[in-house]
Amino acid sequence: GNSVTQMEGPVTLSEEAFLTINCTYTATGYPSLFWYVQYPGEGLQLLLKATKADDKGSNKGFEATYRKETTSFHLEKGSVQVSDSAVYFCALGHSSASKIIFGSGTRLSIRP
Amino acid sequence: NAGVTQTPKFQVLKTGQSMTLQCAQDMNHEYMSWYRQDPGMGLRLIHYSVGAGITDQGEVPNGYNVSRSTTEDFPLRLLSAAPSQTSVYFCASRPKGAGLRDTQYFGPGTRLTVL
């Protein structure tokens, strides 16, 4: 069946450091891939998405590329800020499935 | 637009009590769903609805009931609360025709503690 595996946290970085949060998936066909972000005390909101192989989603300095050959959708940012501290969820949506599949979430903390 | 709204924000119940978590959206979205979020387990789907009058079970439906009498509202009922239902609950919606390959819109969540 469909599944998402993402890097376990928590991840703690200094401001301006480079960020990578790994996400790999298992699915047949061509799912859409998402990164959602949950800021403290808030609900999830879409950060970026990609709907087909080799697509790059980007938003707020974050990027992720849909790699079908490695079944991955790693989240990257070149220079993180304290305001990026949040929980990040990788997710998969497939037209043949009945629900979105979420990863377990990665908590990111950025030190000033 | 207010988007997806949830009430209450926090709730403490005793074992065996019942309550209803409210969810409303003003975006005329056909599809609505309820998730629970537990540490290390991501989000798990409880129930969902593809339109008024139509509901179905997700992966963890036991102990919860839902109904969908209007497009806007999708309440989640706990008939007899148990400590295992301590969690953060999120309601989500998406437009008609937008499949699972499209974006979902989440409410701010309800943090429930069952003693």
JSON list of N, CA and C in Angstrom, two decimals, chain A residues 2-72:
[
{"chain": "A", "resi": 2, "resn": "ASN", "atom": "N", "xyz": [0.19, 2.39, -0.03]},
{"chain": "A", "resi": 2, "resn": "ASN", "atom": "CA", "xyz": [0.91, 3.67, -0.01]},
{"chain": "A", "resi": 2, "resn": "ASN", "atom": "C", "xyz": [1.45, 3.98, 1.38]},
{"chain": "A", "resi": 3, "resn": "SER", "atom": "N", "xyz": [2.62, 4.56, 1.43]},
{"chain": "A", "resi": 3, "resn": "SER", "atom": "CA", "xyz": [3.20, 4.93, 2.72]},
{"chain": "A", "resi": 3, "resn": "SER", "atom": "C", "xyz": [4.19, 6.08, 2.55]},
{"chain": "A", "resi": 4, "resn": "VAL", "atom": "N", "xyz": [4.43, 6.77, 3.66]},
{"chain": "A", "resi": 4, "resn": "VAL", "atom": "CA", "xyz": [5.39, 7.88, 3.69]},
{"chain": "A", "resi": 4, "resn": "VAL", "atom": "C", "xyz": [6.30, 7.69, 4.90]},
{"chain": "A", "resi": 5, "resn": "THR", "atom": "N", "xyz": [7.59, 7.82, 4.68]},
{"chain": "A", "resi": 5, "resn": "THR", "atom": "CA", "xyz": [8.56, 7.73, 5.77]},
{"chain": "A", "resi": 5, "resn": "THR", "atom": "C", "xyz": [9.36, 9.01, 5.79]},
{"chain": "A", "resi": 6, "resn": "GLN", "atom": "N", "xyz": [9.38, 9.69, 6.91]},
{"chain": "A", "resi": 6, "resn": "GLN", "atom": "CA", "xyz": [10.17, 10.90, 6.98]},
{"chain": "A", "resi": 6, "resn": "GLN", "atom": "C", "xyz": [11.12, 10.85, 8.16]},
{"chain": "A", "resi": 7, "resn": "MET", "atom": "N", "xyz": [12.11, 11.70, 8.06]},
{"chain": "A", "resi": 7, "resn": "MET", "atom": "CA", "xyz": [13.19, 11.77, 9.02]},
{"chain": "A", "resi": 7, "resn": "MET", "atom": "C", "xyz": [12.64, 12.04, 10.41]},
{"chain": "A", "resi": 8, "resn": "GLU", "atom": "N", "xyz": [13.13, 11.29, 11.38]},
{"chain": "A", "resi": 8, "resn": "GLU", "atom": "CA", "xyz": [12.67, 11.50, 12.74]},
{"chain": "A", "resi": 8, "resn": "GLU", "atom": "C", "xyz": [13.33, 12.72, 13.34]},
{"chain": "A", "resi": 9, "resn": "GLY", "atom": "N", "xyz": [12.62, 13.40, 14.19]},
{"chain": "A", "resi": 9, "resn": "GLY", "atom": "CA", "xyz": [13.21, 14.55, 14.85]},
{"chain": "A", "resi": 9, "resn": "GLY", "atom": "C", "xyz": [13.48, 14.23, 16.31]},
{"chain": "A", "resi": 10, "resn": "PRO", "atom": "N", "xyz": [13.64, 15.26, 17.11]},
{"chain": "A", "resi": 10, "resn": "PRO", "atom": "CA", "xyz": [13.66, 16.64, 16.66]},
{"chain": "A", "resi": 10, "resn": "PRO", "atom": "C", "xyz": [14.98, 17.02, 15.99]},
{"chain": "A", "resi": 11, "resn": "VAL", "atom": "N", "xyz": [14.90, 18.04, 15.16]},
{"chain": "A", "resi": 11, "resn": "VAL", "atom": "CA", "xyz": [16.07, 18.60, 14.51]},
{"chain": "A", "resi": 11, "resn": "VAL", "atom": "C", "xyz": [16.30, 20.00, 15.07]},
{"chain": "A", "resi": 12, "resn": "THR", "atom": "N", "xyz": [17.50, 20.25, 15.52]},
{"chain": "A", "resi": 12, "resn": "THR", "atom": "CA", "xyz": [17.86, 21.56, 16.06]},
{"chain": "A", "resi": 12, "resn": "THR", "atom": "C", "xyz": [19.02, 22.13, 15.25]},
{"chain": "A", "resi": 13, "resn": "LEU", "atom": "N", "xyz": [18.84, 23.34, 14.73]},
{"chain": "A", "resi": 13, "resn": "LEU", "atom": "CA", "xyz": [19.86, 23.99, 13.92]},
{"chain": "A", "resi": 13, "resn": "LEU", "atom": "C", "xyz": [20.06, 25.42, 14.40]},
{"chain": "A", "resi": 14, "resn": "SER", "atom": "N", "xyz": [21.20, 25.97, 14.03]},
{"chain": "A", "resi": 14, "resn": "SER", "atom": "CA", "xyz": [21.43, 27.39, 14.28]},
{"chain": "A", "resi": 14, "resn": "SER", "atom": "C", "xyz": [20.87, 28.21, 13.13]},
{"chain": "A", "resi": 15, "resn": "GLU", "atom": "N", "xyz": [20.52, 29.44, 13.43]},
{"chain": "A", "resi": 15, "resn": "GLU", "atom": "CA", "xyz": [20.02, 30.33, 12.39]},
{"chain": "A", "resi": 15, "resn": "GLU", "atom": "C", "xyz": [21.03, 30.41, 11.25]},
{"chain": "A", "resi": 16, "resn": "GLU", "atom": "N", "xyz": [20.51, 30.47, 10.03]},
{"chain": "A", "resi": 16, "resn": "GLU", "atom": "CA", "xyz": [21.29, 30.55, 8.78]},
{"chain": "A", "resi": 16, "resn": "GLU", "atom": "C", "xyz": [21.90, 29.21, 8.35]},
{"chain": "A", "resi": 17, "resn": "ALA", "atom": "N", "xyz": [21.66, 28.16, 9.09]},
{"chain": "A", "resi": 17, "resn": "ALA", "atom": "CA", "xyz": [22.16, 26.84, 8.68]},
{"chain": "A", "resi": 17, "resn": "ALA", "atom": "C", "xyz": [21.34, 26.31, 7.51]},
{"chain": "A", "resi": 18, "resn": "PHE", "atom": "N", "xyz": [21.92, 25.30, 6.84]},
{"chain": "A", "resi": 18, "resn": "PHE", "atom": "CA", "xyz": [21.22, 24.62, 5.73]},
{"chain": "A", "resi": 18, "resn": "PHE", "atom": "C", "xyz": [20.35, 23.50, 6.31]},
{"chain": "A", "resi": 19, "resn": "LEU", "atom": "N", "xyz": [19.13, 23.39, 5.79]},
{"chain": "A", "resi": 19, "resn": "LEU", "atom": "CA", "xyz": [18.19, 22.39, 6.29]},
{"chain": "A", "resi": 19, "resn": "LEU", "atom": "C", "xyz": [17.88, 21.36, 5.23]},
{"chain": "A", "resi": 20, "resn": "THR", "atom": "N", "xyz": [17.88, 20.10, 5.64]},
{"chain": "A", "resi": 20, "resn": "THR", "atom": "CA", "xyz": [17.31, 19.02, 4.84]},
{"chain": "A", "resi": 20, "resn": "THR", "atom": "C", "xyz": [16.46, 18.15, 5.76]},
{"chain": "A", "resi": 21, "resn": "ILE", "atom": "N", "xyz": [15.22, 17.90, 5.36]},
{"chain": "A", "resi": 21, "resn": "ILE", "atom": "CA", "xyz": [14.38, 16.93, 6.04]},
{"chain": "A", "resi": 21, "resn": "ILE", "atom": "C", "xyz": [14.02, 15.88, 4.99]},
{"chain": "A", "resi": 22, "resn": "ASN", "atom": "N", "xyz": [14.44, 14.64, 5.26]},
{"chain": "A", "resi": 22, "resn": "ASN", "atom": "CA", "xyz": [14.24, 13.58, 4.28]},
{"chain": "A", "resi": 22, "resn": "ASN", "atom": "C", "xyz": [12.82, 13.01, 4.31]},
{"chain": "A", "resi": 23, "resn": "CYS", "atom": "N", "xyz": [12.33, 12.70, 3.13]},
{"chain": "A", "resi": 23, "resn": "CYS", "atom": "CA", "xyz": [11.02, 12.06, 2.98]},
{"chain": "A", "resi": 23, "resn": "CYS", "atom": "C", "xyz": [11.08, 11.09, 1.82]},
{"chain": "A", "resi": 24, "resn": "THR", "atom": "N", "xyz": [10.70, 9.85, 2.06]},
{"chain": "A", "resi": 24, "resn": "THR", "atom": "CA", "xyz": [10.58, 8.87, 0.99]},
{"chain": "A", "resi": 24, "resn": "THR", "atom": "C", "xyz": [9.18, 8.30, 1.01]},
{"chain": "A", "resi": 25, "resn": "TYR", "atom": "N", "xyz": [8.75, 7.77, -0.11]},
{"chain": "A", "resi": 25, "resn": "TYR", "atom": "CA", "xyz": [7.38, 7.28, -0.21]},
{"chain": "A", "resi": 25, "resn": "TYR", "atom": "C", "xyz": [7.33, 5.95, -0.94]},
{"chain": "A", "resi": 26, "resn": "THR", "atom": "N", "xyz": [6.23, 5.25, -0.73]},
{"chain": "A", "resi": 26, "resn": "THR", "atom": "CA", "xyz": [5.91, 4.04, -1.48]},
{"chain": "A", "resi": 26, "resn": "THR", "atom": "C", "xyz": [4.53, 4.22, -2.06]},
{"chain": "A", "resi": 27, "resn": "ALA", "atom": "N", "xyz": [4.42, 4.08, -3.36]},
{"chain": "A", "resi": 27, "resn": "ALA", "atom": "CA", "xyz": [3.11, 4.21, -4.01]},
{"chain": "A", "resi": 27, "resn": "ALA", "atom": "C", "xyz": [3.21, 3.67, -5.42]},
{"chain": "A", "resi": 28, "resn": "THR", "atom": "N", "xyz": [2.12, 3.19, -5.92]},
{"chain": "A", "resi": 28, "resn": "THR", "atom": "CA", "xyz": [2.05, 2.82, -7.33]},
{"chain": "A", "resi": 28, "resn": "THR", "atom": "C", "xyz": [1.56, 4.04, -8.10]},
{"chain": "A", "resi": 29, "resn": "GLY", "atom": "N", "xyz": [1.88, 4.08, -9.36]},
{"chain": "A", "resi": 29, "resn": "GLY", "atom": "CA", "xyz": [1.38, 5.17, -10.18]},
{"chain": "A", "resi": 29, "resn": "GLY", "atom": "C", "xyz": [2.03, 6.50, -9.87]},
{"chain": "A", "resi": 30, "resn": "TYR", "atom": "N", "xyz": [1.22, 7.56, -9.93]},
{"chain": "A", "resi": 30, "resn": "TYR", "atom": "CA", "xyz": [1.75, 8.92, -9.85]},
{"chain": "A", "resi": 30, "resn": "TYR", "atom": "C", "xyz": [1.03, 9.76, -8.82]},
{"chain": "A", "resi": 31, "resn": "PRO", "atom": "N", "xyz": [1.43, 9.62, -7.56]},
{"chain": "A", "resi": 31, "resn": "PRO", "atom": "CA", "xyz": [0.78, 10.42, -6.52]},
{"chain": "A", "resi": 31, "resn": "PRO", "atom": "C", "xyz": [1.24, 11.86, -6.57]},
{"chain": "A", "resi": 32, "resn": "SER", "atom": "N", "xyz": [0.52, 12.73, -5.89]},
{"chain": "A", "resi": 32, "resn": "SER", "atom": "CA", "xyz": [1.01, 14.06, -5.57]},
{"chain": "A", "resi": 32, "resn": "SER", "atom": "C", "xyz": [1.72, 14.01, -4.23]},
{"chain": "A", "resi": 33, "resn": "LEU", "atom": "N", "xyz": [2.71, 14.87, -4.07]},
{"chain": "A", "resi": 33, "resn": "LEU", "atom": "CA", "xyz": [3.48, 14.91, -2.83]},
{"chain": "A", "resi": 33, "resn": "LEU", "atom": "C", "xyz": [3.40, 16.31, -2.23]},
{"chain": "A", "resi": 34, "resn": "PHE", "atom": "N", "xyz": [3.32, 16.36, -0.92]},
{"chain": "A", "resi": 34, "resn": "PHE", "atom": "CA", "xyz": [3.10, 17.62, -0.22]},
{"chain": "A", "resi": 34, "resn": "PHE", "atom": "C", "xyz": [4.06, 17.75, 0.96]},
{"chain": "A", "resi": 35, "resn": "TRP", "atom": "N", "xyz": [4.37, 18.98, 1.31]},
{"chain": "A", "resi": 35, "resn": "TRP", "atom": "CA", "xyz": [4.91, 19.29, 2.61]},
{"chain": "A", "resi": 35, "resn": "TRP", "atom": "C", "xyz": [3.94, 20.26, 3.28]},
{"chain": "A", "resi": 36, "resn": "TYR", "atom": "N", "xyz": [3.46, 19.86, 4.47]},
{"chain": "A", "resi": 36, "resn": "TYR", "atom": "CA", "xyz": [2.64, 20.73, 5.29]},
{"chain": "A", "resi": 36, "resn": "TYR", "atom": "C", "xyz": [3.48, 21.18, 6.49]},
{"chain": "A", "resi": 37, "resn": "VAL", "atom": "N", "xyz": [3.18, 22.37, 7.00]},
{"chain": "A", "resi": 37, "resn": "VAL", "atom": "CA", "xyz": [3.89, 22.89, 8.16]},
{"chain": "A", "resi": 37, "resn": "VAL", "atom": "C", "xyz": [2.88, 23.25, 9.25]},
{"chain": "A", "resi": 38, "resn": "GLN", "atom": "N", "xyz": [3.26, 22.95, 10.48]},
{"chain": "A", "resi": 38, "resn": "GLN", "atom": "CA", "xyz": [2.39, 23.26, 11.63]},
{"chain": "A", "resi": 38, "resn": "GLN", "atom": "C", "xyz": [3.19, 24.13, 12.59]},
{"chain": "A", "resi": 39, "resn": "TYR", "atom": "N", "xyz": [2.86, 25.41, 12.64]},
{"chain": "A", "resi": 39, "resn": "TYR", "atom": "CA", "xyz": [3.49, 26.32, 13.59]},
{"chain": "A", "resi": 39, "resn": "TYR", "atom": "C", "xyz": [2.87, 26.12, 14.97]},
{"chain": "A", "resi": 40, "resn": "PRO", "atom": "N", "xyz": [3.59, 26.47, 16.02]},
{"chain": "A", "resi": 40, "resn": "PRO", "atom": "CA", "xyz": [3.10, 26.22, 17.38]},
{"chain": "A", "resi": 40, "resn": "PRO", "atom": "C", "xyz": [1.69, 26.74, 17.61]},
{"chain": "A", "resi": 41, "resn": "GLY", "atom": "N", "xyz": [0.82, 25.86, 18.10]},
{"chain": "A", "resi": 41, "resn": "GLY", "atom": "CA", "xyz": [-0.54, 26.25, 18.44]},
{"chain": "A", "resi": 41, "resn": "GLY", "atom": "C", "xyz": [-1.47, 26.41, 17.26]},
{"chain": "A", "resi": 42, "resn": "GLU", "atom": "N", "xyz": [-1.02, 26.04, 16.07]},
{"chain": "A", "resi": 42, "resn": "GLU", "atom": "CA", "xyz": [-1.85, 26.22, 14.88]},
{"chain": "A", "resi": 42, "resn": "GLU", "atom": "C", "xyz": [-2.12, 24.90, 14.18]},
{"chain": "A", "resi": 43, "resn": "GLY", "atom": "N", "xyz": [-3.01, 24.95, 13.19]},
{"chain": "A", "resi": 43, "resn": "GLY", "atom": "CA", "xyz": [-3.28, 23.79, 12.35]},
{"chain": "A", "resi": 43, "resn": "GLY", "atom": "C", "xyz": [-2.25, 23.66, 11.25]},
{"chain": "A", "resi": 44, "resn": "LEU", "atom": "N", "xyz": [-2.38, 22.61, 10.46]},
{"chain": "A", "resi": 44, "resn": "LEU", "atom": "CA", "xyz": [-1.45, 22.40, 9.36]},
{"chain": "A", "resi": 44, "resn": "LEU", "atom": "C", "xyz": [-1.80, 23.34, 8.21]},
{"chain": "A", "resi": 45, "resn": "GLN", "atom": "N", "xyz": [-0.78, 23.79, 7.52]},
{"chain": "A", "resi": 45, "resn": "GLN", "atom": "CA", "xyz": [-0.98, 24.57, 6.32]},
{"chain": "A", "resi": 45, "resn": "GLN", "atom": "C", "xyz": [-0.02, 24.10, 5.25]},
{"chain": "A", "resi": 46, "resn": "LEU", "atom": "N", "xyz": [-0.48, 24.17, 4.02]},
{"chain": "A", "resi": 46, "resn": "LEU", "atom": "CA", "xyz": [0.34, 23.70, 2.91]},
{"chain": "A", "resi": 46, "resn": "LEU", "atom": "C", "xyz": [1.58, 24.58, 2.78]},
{"chain": "A", "resi": 47, "resn": "LEU", "atom": "N", "xyz": [2.75, 23.95, 2.70]},
{"chain": "A", "resi": 47, "resn": "LEU", "atom": "CA", "xyz": [3.98, 24.67, 2.46]},
{"chain": "A", "resi": 47, "resn": "LEU", "atom": "C", "xyz": [4.32, 24.65, 0.97]},
{"chain": "A", "resi": 48, "resn": "LEU", "atom": "N", "xyz": [4.31, 23.45, 0.38]},
{"chain": "A", "resi": 48, "resn": "LEU", "atom": "CA", "xyz": [4.56, 23.32, -1.04]},
{"chain": "A", "resi": 48, "resn": "LEU", "atom": "C", "xyz": [4.09, 21.96, -1.50]},
{"chain": "A", "resi": 49, "resn": "LYS", "atom": "N", "xyz": [3.98, 21.81, -2.81]},
{"chain": "A", "resi": 49, "resn": "LYS", "atom": "CA", "xyz": [3.55, 20.53, -3.35]},
{"chain": "A", "resi": 49, "resn": "LYS", "atom": "C", "xyz": [4.14, 20.32, -4.74]},
{"chain": "A", "resi": 50, "resn": "ALA", "atom": "N", "xyz": [4.11, 19.06, -5.18]},
{"chain": "A", "resi": 50, "resn": "ALA", "atom": "CA", "xyz": [4.52, 18.70, -6.54]},
{"chain": "A", "resi": 50, "resn": "ALA", "atom": "C", "xyz": [3.61, 17.59, -7.02]},
{"chain": "A", "resi": 51, "resn": "THR", "atom": "N", "xyz": [3.18, 17.69, -8.26]},
{"chain": "A", "resi": 51, "resn": "THR", "atom": "CA", "xyz": [2.16, 16.76, -8.75]},
{"chain": "A", "resi": 51, "resn": "THR", "atom": "C", "xyz": [2.69, 15.74, -9.75]},
{"chain": "A", "resi": 52, "resn": "LYS", "atom": "N", "xyz": [3.92, 15.91, -10.22]},
{"chain": "A", "resi": 52, "resn": "LYS", "atom": "CA", "xyz": [4.45, 14.91, -11.14]},
{"chain": "A", "resi": 52, "resn": "LYS", "atom": "C", "xyz": [5.97, 14.86, -11.01]},
{"chain": "A", "resi": 53, "resn": "ALA", "atom": "N", "xyz": [6.52, 13.78, -11.54]},
{"chain": "A", "resi": 53, "resn": "ALA", "atom": "CA", "xyz": [7.96, 13.53, -11.43]},
{"chain": "A", "resi": 53, "resn": "ALA", "atom": "C", "xyz": [8.76, 14.70, -11.98]},
{"chain": "A", "resi": 54, "resn": "ASP", "atom": "N", "xyz": [9.84, 15.03, -11.26]},
{"chain": "A", "resi": 54, "resn": "ASP", "atom": "CA", "xyz": [10.79, 16.10, -11.59]},
{"chain": "A", "resi": 54, "resn": "ASP", "atom": "C", "xyz": [10.24, 17.50, -11.32]},
{"chain": "A", "resi": 55, "resn": "ASP", "atom": "N", "xyz": [8.99, 17.61, -10.88]},
{"chain": "A", "resi": 55, "resn": "ASP", "atom": "CA", "xyz": [8.46, 18.90, -10.47]},
{"chain": "A", "resi": 55, "resn": "ASP", "atom": "C", "xyz": [9.19, 19.37, -9.22]},
{"chain": "A", "resi": 56, "resn": "LYS", "atom": "N", "xyz": [9.41, 20.67, -9.11]},
{"chain": "A", "resi": 56, "resn": "LYS", "atom": "CA", "xyz": [9.97, 21.24, -7.89]},
{"chain": "A", "resi": 56, "resn": "LYS", "atom": "C", "xyz": [8.92, 22.16, -7.29]},
{"chain": "A", "resi": 57, "resn": "GLY", "atom": "N", "xyz": [8.55, 21.88, -6.04]},
{"chain": "A", "resi": 57, "resn": "GLY", "atom": "CA", "xyz": [7.69, 22.79, -5.30]},
{"chain": "A", "resi": 57, "resn": "GLY", "atom": "C", "xyz": [8.56, 23.75, -4.51]},
{"chain": "A", "resi": 58, "resn": "SER", "atom": "N", "xyz": [8.09, 25.00, -4.38]},
{"chain": "A", "resi": 58, "resn": "SER", "atom": "CA", "xyz": [8.88, 25.97, -3.62]},
{"chain": "A", "resi": 58, "resn": "SER", "atom": "C", "xyz": [7.96, 27.00, -2.98]},
{"chain": "A", "resi": 59, "resn": "ASN", "atom": "N", "xyz": [8.39, 27.48, -1.79]},
{"chain": "A", "resi": 59, "resn": "ASN", "atom": "CA", "xyz": [7.60, 28.49, -1.08]},
{"chain": "A", "resi": 59, "resn": "ASN", "atom": "C", "xyz": [8.42, 28.94, 0.12]},
{"chain": "A", "resi": 60, "resn": "LYS", "atom": "N", "xyz": [8.44, 30.21, 0.40]},
{"chain": "A", "resi": 60, "resn": "LYS", "atom": "CA", "xyz": [9.10, 30.79, 1.58]},
{"chain": "A", "resi": 60, "resn": "LYS", "atom": "C", "xyz": [10.56, 30.36, 1.68]},
{"chain": "A", "resi": 61, "resn": "GLY", "atom": "N", "xyz": [11.24, 30.14, 0.58]},
{"chain": "A", "resi": 61, "resn": "GLY", "atom": "CA", "xyz": [12.64, 29.73, 0.58]},
{"chain": "A", "resi": 61, "resn": "GLY", "atom": "C", "xyz": [12.84, 28.23, 0.69]},
{"chain": "A", "resi": 62, "resn": "PHE", "atom": "N", "xyz": [11.77, 27.48, 0.92]},
{"chain": "A", "resi": 62, "resn": "PHE", "atom": "CA", "xyz": [11.84, 26.02, 0.97]},
{"chain": "A", "resi": 62, "resn": "PHE", "atom": "C", "xyz": [11.65, 25.46, -0.44]},
{"chain": "A", "resi": 63, "resn": "GLU", "atom": "N", "xyz": [12.31, 24.32, -0.69]},
{"chain": "A", "resi": 63, "resn": "GLU", "atom": "CA", "xyz": [12.16, 23.62, -1.96]},
{"chain": "A", "resi": 63, "resn": "GLU", "atom": "C", "xyz": [12.11, 22.12, -1.73]},
{"chain": "A", "resi": 64, "resn": "ALA", "atom": "N", "xyz": [11.43, 21.44, -2.64]},
{"chain": "A", "resi": 64, "resn": "ALA", "atom": "CA", "xyz": [11.45, 19.97, -2.64]},
{"chain": "A", "resi": 64, "resn": "ALA", "atom": "C", "xyz": [11.22, 19.51, -4.06]},
{"chain": "A", "resi": 65, "resn": "THR", "atom": "N", "xyz": [11.98, 18.52, -4.50]},
{"chain": "A", "resi": 65, "resn": "THR", "atom": "CA", "xyz": [11.86, 18.00, -5.86]},
{"chain": "A", "resi": 65, "resn": "THR", "atom": "C", "xyz": [11.33, 16.58, -5.83]},
{"chain": "A", "resi": 66, "resn": "TYR", "atom": "N", "xyz": [10.34, 16.33, -6.64]},
{"chain": "A", "resi": 66, "resn": "TYR", "atom": "CA", "xyz": [9.69, 15.02, -6.77]},
{"chain": "A", "resi": 66, "resn": "TYR", "atom": "C", "xyz": [10.61, 14.11, -7.58]},
{"chain": "A", "resi": 67, "resn": "ARG", "atom": "N", "xyz": [11.24, 13.15, -6.90]},
{"chain": "A", "resi": 67, "resn": "ARG", "atom": "CA", "xyz": [12.18, 12.24, -7.55]},
{"chain": "A", "resi": 67, "resn": "ARG", "atom": "C", "xyz": [11.58, 10.85, -7.61]},
{"chain": "A", "resi": 68, "resn": "LYS", "atom": "N", "xyz": [11.10, 10.48, -8.79]},
{"chain": "A", "resi": 68, "resn": "LYS", "atom": "CA", "xyz": [10.46, 9.17, -8.91]},
{"chain": "A", "resi": 68, "resn": "LYS", "atom": "C", "xyz": [11.49, 8.05, -8.84]},
{"chain": "A", "resi": 69, "resn": "GLU", "atom": "N", "xyz": [12.70, 8.30, -9.37]},
{"chain": "A", "resi": 69, "resn": "GLU", "atom": "CA", "xyz": [13.70, 7.23, -9.40]},
{"chain": "A", "resi": 69, "resn": "GLU", "atom": "C", "xyz": [14.17, 6.84, -8.00]},
{"chain": "A", "resi": 70, "resn": "THR", "atom": "N", "xyz": [14.13, 7.79, -7.07]},
{"chain": "A", "resi": 70, "resn": "THR", "atom": "CA", "xyz": [14.53, 7.48, -5.69]},
{"chain": "A", "resi": 70, "resn": "THR", "atom": "C", "xyz": [13.33, 7.51, -4.74]},
{"chain": "A", "resi": 71, "resn": "THR", "atom": "N", "xyz": [12.14, 7.68, -5.29]},
{"chain": "A", "resi": 71, "resn": "THR", "atom": "CA", "xyz": [10.88, 7.81, -4.51]},
{"chain": "A", "resi": 71, "resn": "THR", "atom": "C", "xyz": [11.08, 8.73, -3.31]},
{"chain": "A", "resi": 72, "resn": "SER", "atom": "N", "xyz": [11.56, 9.93, -3.59]},
{"chain": "A", "resi": 72, "resn": "SER", "atom": "CA", "xyz": [11.87, 10.86, -2.51]},
{"chain": "A", "resi": 72, "resn": "SER", "atom": "C", "xyz": [11.29, 12.24, -2.78]}
]
